[in-house]
Amino acid sequence: MKKLLLTALLLATGLGASAYDFKVDGIFYRYNDDGTSVTVDRDVQNPYSGKVVIPEKVTYSGRSYAVTSIVRWAFANCSALEEVTIPNSVTNLEESVFNDSKALKKVTLGNGIKSIESWTFSGCVSLAEVVIPEGVEEIQSLAFQKCFALERIVLPASVTYVDAWAFVYCSSFKEYVVKPGNKTYTAKDGVLYRDNNTDLISCPKGKSGVVVVPEGVKKISWSAFYTCSKLTKVVIPNSVTYMQDYVFSECTSLSSIEFPKGMKMIDSGMLSDCKSLTQVTFPDSVYYIGNWACANCTELTQITLPAALTSLQNYIVQGCSKLSKVYCKAKKPVNINQYTFVDAPIATATLYVPIGTKAAYAAAPYWKDFGAIVEKDFSKTPGDINGDGNVNVSDITALINKILGTATYADEVCDINADGAVNVSDVTALINMILG
């Protein structure tokens, strides 16, 4: 029974189909309806291997046919396939053509292809080189998913669309290069931009360390840094006013982030699955925080909600098992429901609220479920120990004097790492704050 079900599934997906009409020089072909051209096909019992060079024309039974397309799954799961060259005559490359061919190292595409479809190279873990010719206009979602050996992509001038998920989980991918003459895209420091460098589209998933977004960028698009698992920090200029859903999702090494001051919205999943983040502070200008904003940030211990907050959606800190402190600067409790803080340890966490608002929060549905509610003076800036309006070296001296007992300053501004105590670790935290 299991064998029959598996066979039915393979036939339904096309993986098990062997509908070719003839074979020449080791390549399988299917006649097209026009009678003058053919499509490259497969025989599941005889997968392709080694190097395959597809001709522009093929002769069979005394007739010549133009090779114009490659069928879905044609070269998929070919475990010994290493290299494929596709001629200019091919204009149609269907989805999943090379899916999971794990030994494939190089593919040369012909200039007749307009679109690299979804899953075309998905799971080609050895693929290190793809020559994308002039004429290709689009690269679709998941086209190169999990191409672990791919380090660099050169986009021709003809490309007008690259999906945000085209290169997800490409852990070695470090650089986009855009050829001169492209009217849609540019690349700077290997990162892909459009609209005259005002819209950050995609950061290569193998980028590591710190990425500095240039001044002048206004928007960071959907999933732009998604699965950039080696990034530790992203510096965002105040020129950025809008970031879309899941921008930093699954940036598992991201340990710090500072949002631009003018942002109004935190869209869904913005920091979800950022498993190295310990603290998150949203700017006071933000009024909306979307679903799963910080979900599954397993090291997150504290989050600061902004003063302008009017809408807090669901599953904000779902799965944040170490959350112990929530700072909410809003002077009036925002309406929330049972899903806002679901699967988060708020029963043992402390909620810090503006002075004079404890009673309101203690009576508000679901806010009242926090283990403790404490009033806090948010007018004092952490790190500004001496109260001069700046955070700089003089504050280090002031903090040391506080610890030594030779000066008196409020604990609220001296407890830099928010662990409830003022000690030498706060000096280190303050130095790191000043150094950025």
Short mmCIF file of C-alpha atoms in Angstrom, two decimals:
data_model
loop_
_atom_site.label_atom_id
_atom_site.label_comp_id
_atom_site.label_asym_id
_atom_site.label_seq_id
_atom_site.Cartn_x
_atom_site.Cartn_y
_atom_site.Cartn_z
CA MET A 1 0.00 0.00 0.00
CA LYS A 2 2.80 2.44 0.94
CA LYS A 3 4.53 1.73 -2.37
CA LEU A 4 1.34 2.43 -4.30
CA LEU A 5 0.79 5.72 -2.46
CA LEU A 6 4.37 6.80 -3.13
CA THR A 7 4.04 5.99 -6.81
CA ALA A 8 0.79 7.97 -7.01
CA LEU A 9 2.45 10.94 -5.34
CA LEU A 10 5.41 10.87 -7.71
CA LEU A 11 3.14 10.76 -10.72
CA ALA A 12 1.03 13.64 -9.38
CA THR A 13 4.06 15.86 -8.90
CA GLY A 14 5.73 14.94 -12.18
CA LEU A 15 8.74 13.37 -10.46
CA GLY A 16 7.83 9.92 -11.63
CA ALA A 17 6.69 10.80 -15.13
CA SER A 18 8.71 9.56 -18.12
CA ALA A 19 6.79 10.88 -21.12
CA TYR A 20 9.67 11.51 -23.50
CA ASP A 21 9.32 10.68 -27.19
CA PHE A 22 12.92 10.04 -28.20
CA LYS A 23 16.51 10.15 -27.00
CA VAL A 24 19.56 11.56 -28.78
CA ASP A 25 23.11 11.68 -27.35
CA GLY A 26 21.89 10.90 -23.85
CA ILE A 27 19.23 13.65 -23.75
CA PHE A 28 15.50 12.90 -23.66
CA TYR A 29 13.05 14.95 -25.74
CA ARG A 30 9.31 15.46 -26.07
CA TYR A 31 7.61 16.81 -29.22
CA ASN A 32 5.93 20.21 -28.94
CA ASP A 33 2.50 20.86 -30.45
CA ASP A 34 3.93 23.02 -33.26
CA GLY A 35 5.65 20.00 -34.80
CA THR A 36 8.88 21.91 -35.36
CA SER A 37 10.33 22.12 -31.85
CA VAL A 38 10.97 19.92 -28.81
CA THR A 39 11.22 20.12 -25.04
CA VAL A 40 14.01 18.56 -23.00
CA ASP A 41 12.44 15.85 -20.84
CA ARG A 42 13.62 13.19 -18.39
CA ASP A 43 13.54 9.49 -17.73
CA VAL A 44 13.28 8.95 -14.01
CA GLN A 45 14.91 5.53 -14.37
CA ASN A 46 17.93 7.03 -16.18
CA PRO A 47 18.85 10.35 -14.50
CA TYR A 48 21.33 12.69 -16.14
CA SER A 49 24.94 12.66 -14.95
CA GLY A 50 28.29 14.33 -15.60
CA LYS A 51 28.31 17.25 -18.06
CA VAL A 52 25.28 17.88 -20.26
CA VAL A 53 25.38 20.27 -23.23
CA ILE A 54 21.94 20.83 -24.72
CA PRO A 55 22.04 21.61 -28.47
CA GLU A 56 20.06 24.36 -30.19
CA LYS A 57 18.76 21.79 -32.66
CA VAL A 58 18.41 18.04 -32.57
CA THR A 59 17.92 15.62 -35.49
CA TYR A 60 15.79 12.52 -35.13
CA SER A 61 14.45 10.19 -37.83
CA GLY A 62 15.73 12.51 -40.53
CA ARG A 63 14.00 15.63 -39.17
CA SER A 64 15.56 18.62 -37.38
CA TYR A 65 13.86 20.20 -34.36
CA ALA A 66 14.61 23.40 -32.45
CA VAL A 67 15.13 22.87 -28.71
CA THR A 68 12.95 25.54 -27.09
CA SER A 69 12.10 24.50 -23.54
CA ILE A 70 13.01 22.34 -20.55
CA VAL A 71 10.24 20.56 -18.70
CA ARG A 72 9.66 20.82 -14.96
CA TRP A 73 11.91 18.44 -12.94
CA ALA A 74 13.94 17.56 -16.07
CA PHE A 75 17.26 17.59 -14.20
CA ALA A 76 15.88 17.31 -10.65
CA ASN A 77 17.37 14.85 -8.16
CA CYS A 78 20.17 13.91 -10.54
CA SER A 79 22.75 12.96 -7.92
CA ALA A 80 25.69 12.66 -10.35
CA LEU A 81 24.93 15.68 -12.57
CA GLU A 82 27.80 18.22 -12.44
CA GLU A 83 27.40 20.78 -15.23
CA VAL A 84 24.72 21.89 -17.70
CA THR A 85 24.91 24.28 -20.65
CA ILE A 86 21.62 25.61 -22.03
CA PRO A 87 21.51 27.08 -25.58
CA ASN A 88 20.06 30.42 -26.68
CA SER A 89 17.18 28.62 -28.41
CA VAL A 90 15.62 27.67 -25.06
CA THR A 91 13.06 30.30 -24.07
CA ASN A 92 11.09 28.40 -21.43
CA LEU A 93 12.70 27.03 -18.28
CA GLU A 94 9.97 25.59 -16.07
CA GLU A 95 9.90 25.46 -12.25
CA SER A 96 12.15 23.08 -10.32
CA VAL A 97 14.24 22.07 -13.33
CA PHE A 98 17.40 21.40 -11.29
CA ASN A 99 15.79 20.96 -7.86
CA ASP A 100 17.94 18.96 -5.39
CA SER A 101 20.66 17.98 -7.85
CA LYS A 102 23.25 18.07 -5.12
CA ALA A 103 26.39 17.49 -7.22
CA LEU A 104 25.59 20.24 -9.75
CA LYS A 105 28.41 22.81 -9.74
CA LYS A 106 27.89 25.02 -12.79
CA VAL A 107 25.03 26.05 -15.09
CA THR A 108 25.32 28.30 -18.14
CA LEU A 109 21.98 29.76 -19.22
CA GLY A 110 21.19 30.84 -22.77
CA ASN A 111 20.07 34.37 -23.55
CA GLY A 112 16.60 33.24 -24.66
CA ILE A 113 15.44 32.74 -21.07
CA LYS A 114 13.38 35.59 -19.59
CA SER A 115 12.62 34.23 -16.13
CA ILE A 116 14.34 31.95 -13.62
CA GLU A 117 11.32 30.32 -12.03
CA SER A 118 10.66 29.26 -8.44
CA TRP A 119 12.72 26.32 -7.14
CA THR A 120 14.77 26.15 -10.35
CA PHE A 121 18.01 25.58 -8.42
CA SER A 122 16.55 24.93 -4.97
CA GLY A 123 18.67 22.52 -2.97
CA CYS A 124 21.59 22.51 -5.42
CA VAL A 125 24.03 22.56 -2.53
CA SER A 126 27.21 22.36 -4.65
CA LEU A 127 26.22 25.04 -7.17
CA ALA A 128 29.02 27.61 -7.13
CA GLU A 129 28.60 29.30 -10.50
CA VAL A 130 25.59 30.41 -12.52
CA VAL A 131 26.06 32.58 -15.58
CA ILE A 132 22.92 34.73 -15.89
CA PRO A 133 22.86 36.16 -19.43
CA GLU A 134 21.55 39.43 -20.74
CA GLY A 135 17.88 38.94 -21.49
CA VAL A 136 16.85 37.43 -18.14
CA GLU A 137 14.29 39.78 -16.58
CA GLU A 138 13.03 38.03 -13.44
CA ILE A 139 14.32 35.78 -10.66
CA GLN A 140 11.42 34.27 -8.74
CA SER A 141 10.90 33.21 -5.12
CA LEU A 142 13.09 30.34 -3.86
CA ALA A 143 14.84 30.07 -7.23
CA PHE A 144 18.21 29.50 -5.52
CA GLN A 145 17.06 28.37 -2.08
CA LYS A 146 19.72 26.42 -0.14
CA CYS A 147 22.46 26.83 -2.73
CA PHE A 148 25.07 26.65 0.02
CA ALA A 149 28.14 26.98 -2.25
CA LEU A 150 26.92 30.05 -4.15
CA GLU A 151 28.97 33.13 -3.18
CA ARG A 152 28.22 35.73 -5.85
CA ILE A 153 25.54 36.62 -8.40
CA VAL A 154 26.00 39.02 -11.31
CA LEU A 155 22.72 40.54 -12.46
CA PRO A 156 22.60 41.70 -16.09
CA ALA A 157 21.18 45.06 -17.15
CA SER A 158 17.98 43.33 -18.28
CA VAL A 159 16.88 42.18 -14.79
CA THR A 160 13.87 44.10 -13.48
CA TYR A 161 12.69 41.84 -10.64
CA VAL A 162 14.47 39.82 -7.94
CA ASP A 163 12.21 38.24 -5.36
CA ALA A 164 13.18 38.80 -1.72
CA TRP A 165 13.25 35.05 -1.16
CA ALA A 166 15.17 34.14 -4.31
CA PHE A 167 18.37 33.37 -2.37
CA VAL A 168 17.12 32.33 1.11
CA TYR A 169 19.38 30.02 3.10
CA CYS A 170 22.29 30.58 0.72
CA SER A 171 24.73 30.62 3.62
CA SER A 172 27.86 31.43 1.56
CA PHE A 173 26.25 34.12 -0.62
CA LYS A 174 28.08 37.38 0.06
CA GLU A 175 27.71 39.66 -2.95
CA TYR A 176 25.27 40.99 -5.49
CA VAL A 177 26.89 42.59 -8.55
CA VAL A 178 24.77 44.63 -10.95
CA LYS A 179 26.04 45.29 -14.47
CA PRO A 180 26.08 48.86 -15.82
CA GLY A 181 22.92 49.93 -17.60
CA ASN A 182 20.46 48.27 -15.25
CA LYS A 183 17.64 50.80 -14.72
CA THR A 184 16.09 49.03 -11.71
CA TYR A 185 18.85 47.82 -9.42
CA THR A 186 22.19 48.90 -8.00
CA ALA A 187 24.57 47.16 -5.60
CA LYS A 188 26.66 48.72 -2.86
CA ASP A 189 29.00 46.70 -0.64
CA GLY A 190 27.33 43.62 -2.09
CA VAL A 191 23.80 44.65 -0.97
CA LEU A 192 21.00 45.08 -3.52
CA TYR A 193 19.08 48.39 -3.83
CA ARG A 194 16.57 49.97 -6.19
CA ASP A 195 14.86 53.35 -6.74
CA ASN A 196 18.13 55.28 -6.84
CA ASN A 197 19.50 53.57 -3.74
CA THR A 198 16.52 54.58 -1.58
CA ASP A 199 15.02 51.08 -1.21
CA LEU A 200 17.13 48.27 0.28
CA ILE A 201 15.89 45.08 -1.38
CA SER A 202 18.14 42.25 -0.28
CA CYS A 203 21.22 41.61 1.80
CA PRO A 204 23.18 38.50 0.72
CA LYS A 205 22.42 35.72 3.17
CA GLY A 206 26.08 34.92 3.81
CA LYS A 207 27.04 38.45 4.89
CA SER A 208 28.67 38.45 8.32
CA GLY A 209 29.49 40.94 11.05
CA VAL A 210 28.14 44.47 10.76
CA VAL A 211 26.15 45.96 7.88
CA VAL A 212 25.86 49.75 7.71
CA VAL A 213 22.84 50.93 5.73
CA PRO A 214 23.81 54.12 3.86
CA GLU A 215 22.29 57.49 4.70
CA GLY A 216 19.60 58.34 2.15
CA VAL A 217 17.92 54.93 2.18
CA LYS A 218 14.24 55.50 2.96
CA LYS A 219 12.80 51.98 2.94
CA ILE A 220 13.93 48.46 3.78
CA SER A 221 11.77 46.02 1.86
CA TRP A 222 10.06 42.81 2.86
CA SER A 223 12.44 40.11 4.17
CA ALA A 224 15.50 42.12 3.08
CA PHE A 225 17.72 40.56 5.78
CA TYR A 226 15.71 37.37 6.21
CA THR A 227 17.95 34.38 7.14
CA CYS A 228 21.12 36.52 7.30
CA SER A 229 22.25 34.23 10.10
CA LYS A 230 25.82 35.56 10.33
CA LEU A 231 25.01 39.24 10.89
CA THR A 232 25.71 40.53 14.38
CA LYS A 233 24.62 44.15 13.94
CA VAL A 234 22.79 46.35 11.44
CA VAL A 235 23.25 50.13 11.61
CA ILE A 236 20.19 51.93 10.24
CA PRO A 237 20.23 55.67 9.44
CA ASN A 238 17.44 58.03 10.47
CA SER A 239 16.58 58.52 6.79
CA VAL A 240 14.82 55.13 6.94
CA THR A 241 11.16 55.69 7.79
CA TYR A 242 9.60 52.37 6.78
CA MET A 243 10.58 48.73 7.08
CA GLN A 244 8.29 45.96 5.84
CA ASP A 245 7.36 42.55 7.27
CA TYR A 246 10.02 40.05 8.39
CA VAL A 247 12.95 42.33 7.57
CA PHE A 248 15.27 40.77 10.17
CA SER A 249 13.51 37.44 10.72
CA GLU A 250 15.89 34.52 11.39
CA CYS A 251 18.94 36.73 11.80
CA THR A 252 20.01 34.30 14.48
CA SER A 253 23.36 36.00 15.34
CA LEU A 254 21.96 39.54 15.48
CA SER A 255 22.82 40.76 18.97
CA SER A 256 21.90 44.42 18.77
CA ILE A 257 19.76 46.73 16.70
CA GLU A 258 18.89 50.40 16.97
CA PHE A 259 15.85 51.57 15.06
CA PRO A 260 15.76 54.99 13.35
CA LYS A 261 14.02 57.68 15.32
CA GLY A 262 11.35 58.56 12.77
CA MET A 263 9.79 55.13 12.35
CA LYS A 264 6.03 54.87 12.85
CA MET A 265 5.34 51.16 12.39
CA ILE A 266 6.97 47.86 13.28
CA ASP A 267 5.52 45.41 10.78
CA SER A 268 4.81 41.72 11.36
CA GLY A 269 7.68 39.39 12.21
CA MET A 270 10.24 42.20 12.14
CA LEU A 271 12.61 40.51 14.61
CA SER A 272 11.10 37.04 14.83
CA ASP A 273 13.53 34.18 15.48
CA CYS A 274 16.43 36.54 16.24
CA LYS A 275 17.78 34.17 18.84
CA SER A 276 20.77 36.27 19.99
CA LEU A 277 18.86 39.45 20.85
CA THR A 278 18.65 40.13 24.58
CA GLN A 279 17.07 43.59 24.53
CA VAL A 280 14.82 45.46 22.11
CA THR A 281 13.84 49.13 22.32
CA PHE A 282 11.33 50.54 19.87
CA PRO A 283 11.55 54.31 19.15
CA ASP A 284 9.02 56.57 20.88
CA SER A 285 7.66 57.58 17.45
CA VAL A 286 6.28 54.07 16.80
CA TYR A 287 2.50 53.75 17.21
CA TYR A 288 1.94 50.28 15.73
CA ILE A 289 3.65 46.95 16.46
CA GLY A 290 2.56 44.02 14.30
CA ASN A 291 2.06 40.31 14.89
CA TRP A 292 5.07 38.19 15.92
CA ALA A 293 7.28 41.30 16.09
CA CYS A 294 9.74 39.61 18.46
CA ALA A 295 8.41 36.05 18.49
CA ASN A 296 10.83 33.23 19.29
CA CYS A 297 13.64 35.55 20.38
CA THR A 298 14.70 32.94 22.90
CA GLU A 299 17.39 35.06 24.62
CA LEU A 300 15.23 38.19 24.93
CA THR A 301 15.05 39.39 28.53
CA GLN A 302 13.53 42.85 28.10
CA ILE A 303 11.56 44.91 25.61
CA THR A 304 10.71 48.61 25.61
CA LEU A 305 7.38 49.66 24.12
CA PRO A 306 7.12 53.27 22.86
CA ALA A 307 5.28 56.26 24.27
CA ALA A 308 3.27 56.77 21.05
CA LEU A 309 1.94 53.19 21.06
CA THR A 310 -1.74 52.88 20.14
CA SER A 311 -1.87 49.41 18.54
CA LEU A 312 -0.18 46.27 19.82
CA GLN A 313 -1.02 43.15 17.82
CA ASN A 314 -0.79 39.44 18.66
CA TYR A 315 2.03 37.01 19.55
CA ILE A 316 4.45 39.92 20.11
CA VAL A 317 6.86 37.95 22.32
CA GLN A 318 5.60 34.41 21.75
CA GLY A 319 8.24 31.86 22.71
CA CYS A 320 10.44 34.43 24.50
CA SER A 321 10.92 32.21 27.53
CA LYS A 322 13.52 34.44 29.24
CA LEU A 323 11.49 37.65 29.11
CA SER A 324 11.55 39.25 32.54
CA LYS A 325 11.02 42.98 31.96
CA VAL A 326 8.61 44.93 29.77
CA TYR A 327 8.96 48.71 29.74
CA CYS A 328 5.85 50.41 28.42
CA LYS A 329 6.12 54.19 28.03
CA ALA A 330 2.50 54.66 26.89
CA LYS A 331 0.63 56.75 29.46
CA LYS A 332 -2.61 54.91 28.72
CA PRO A 333 -2.91 51.13 28.50
CA VAL A 334 -3.37 50.04 24.88
CA ASN A 335 -6.27 47.67 24.21
CA ILE A 336 -4.87 44.15 23.85
CA ASN A 337 -6.31 40.63 23.92
CA GLN A 338 -5.40 37.18 25.21
CA TYR A 339 -3.09 36.57 22.25
CA THR A 340 -0.89 39.67 22.58
CA PHE A 341 1.45 38.16 25.18
CA VAL A 342 0.54 34.51 24.60
CA ASP A 343 3.27 31.93 25.31
CA ALA A 344 5.41 34.46 27.17
CA PRO A 345 6.20 34.33 30.92
CA ILE A 346 4.40 37.55 31.86
CA ALA A 347 3.11 36.02 35.10
CA THR A 348 6.67 36.19 36.43
CA ALA A 349 7.77 39.31 34.51
CA THR A 350 7.76 42.92 35.69
CA LEU A 351 5.87 45.59 33.77
CA TYR A 352 7.34 49.10 34.11
CA VAL A 353 4.90 51.94 33.39
CA PRO A 354 4.98 55.75 33.54
CA ILE A 355 4.61 57.43 36.91
CA GLY A 356 0.96 57.83 37.86
CA THR A 357 -0.32 55.04 35.58
CA LYS A 358 0.08 51.91 37.74
CA ALA A 359 -3.58 51.82 38.77
CA ALA A 360 -4.74 52.03 35.16
CA TYR A 361 -2.47 49.20 34.06
CA ALA A 362 -3.37 47.08 37.08
CA ALA A 363 -7.03 47.34 36.07
CA ALA A 364 -6.53 46.88 32.31
CA PRO A 365 -7.36 43.47 30.78
CA TYR A 366 -4.26 41.33 30.17
CA TRP A 367 -1.88 44.08 31.33
CA LYS A 368 -2.91 43.21 34.87
CA ASP A 369 -1.60 39.65 34.33
CA PHE A 370 2.02 40.69 34.78
CA GLY A 371 3.68 39.39 37.93
CA ALA A 372 4.47 42.91 39.09
CA ILE A 373 3.70 46.41 37.89
CA VAL A 374 6.19 49.13 38.81
CA GLU A 375 6.15 52.85 38.04
CA LYS A 376 9.22 54.32 36.38
CA ASP A 377 10.39 57.82 35.42
CA PHE A 378 11.03 57.44 31.69
CA SER A 379 12.24 61.05 31.40
CA LYS A 380 15.65 59.94 32.62
CA THR A 381 17.89 58.64 29.83
CA PRO A 382 19.86 55.45 30.64
CA GLY A 383 23.54 56.24 30.34
CA ASP A 384 23.16 59.97 30.92
CA ILE A 385 24.50 59.60 34.44
CA ASN A 386 25.35 63.26 35.05
CA GLY A 387 22.13 64.55 33.48
CA ASP A 388 23.75 66.86 30.91
CA GLY A 389 21.63 65.52 28.06
CA ASN A 390 24.47 63.57 26.45
CA VAL A 391 25.90 60.10 26.88
CA ASN A 392 29.68 60.28 26.68
CA VAL A 393 32.97 59.65 28.51
CA SER A 394 32.08 61.99 31.37
CA ASP A 395 29.22 59.64 32.24
CA ILE A 396 31.70 56.78 32.70
CA THR A 397 33.48 58.81 35.36
CA ALA A 398 30.15 59.65 37.00
CA LEU A 399 29.11 55.99 37.02
CA ILE A 400 32.39 54.90 38.60
CA ASN A 401 31.93 57.54 41.30
CA LYS A 402 28.41 56.22 41.90
CA ILE A 403 29.73 52.68 42.36
CA LEU A 404 32.52 53.89 44.66
CA GLY A 405 30.02 55.82 46.72
CA THR A 406 31.58 59.22 46.12
CA ALA A 407 28.60 60.53 44.11
CA THR A 408 24.82 60.06 44.13
CA TYR A 409 22.86 59.42 40.94
CA ALA A 410 19.51 57.72 40.27
CA ASP A 411 19.73 53.94 39.93
CA GLU A 412 17.40 54.15 36.93
CA VAL A 413 20.02 55.82 34.78
CA CYS A 414 22.96 53.89 36.23
CA ASP A 415 21.59 50.36 35.76
CA ILE A 416 22.71 50.25 32.13
CA ASN A 417 22.30 46.51 31.61
CA ALA A 418 18.95 46.51 33.46
CA ASP A 419 19.84 43.62 35.77
CA GLY A 420 18.50 45.39 38.85
CA ALA A 421 21.94 46.21 40.29
CA VAL A 422 24.51 48.97 39.75
CA ASN A 423 28.03 47.56 39.52
CA VAL A 424 31.11 47.16 37.31
CA SER A 425 29.14 45.32 34.62
CA ASP A 426 27.22 48.55 34.02
CA VAL A 427 30.51 50.35 33.32
CA THR A 428 31.25 47.82 30.58
CA ALA A 429 27.71 48.20 29.22
CA LEU A 430 28.04 51.99 29.20
CA ILE A 431 31.38 51.84 27.36
CA ASN A 432 29.78 49.58 24.74
CA MET A 433 26.83 51.99 24.48
CA ILE A 434 29.18 54.91 23.83
CA LEU A 435 31.26 52.96 21.31
CA GLY A 436 28.06 51.93 19.50
#
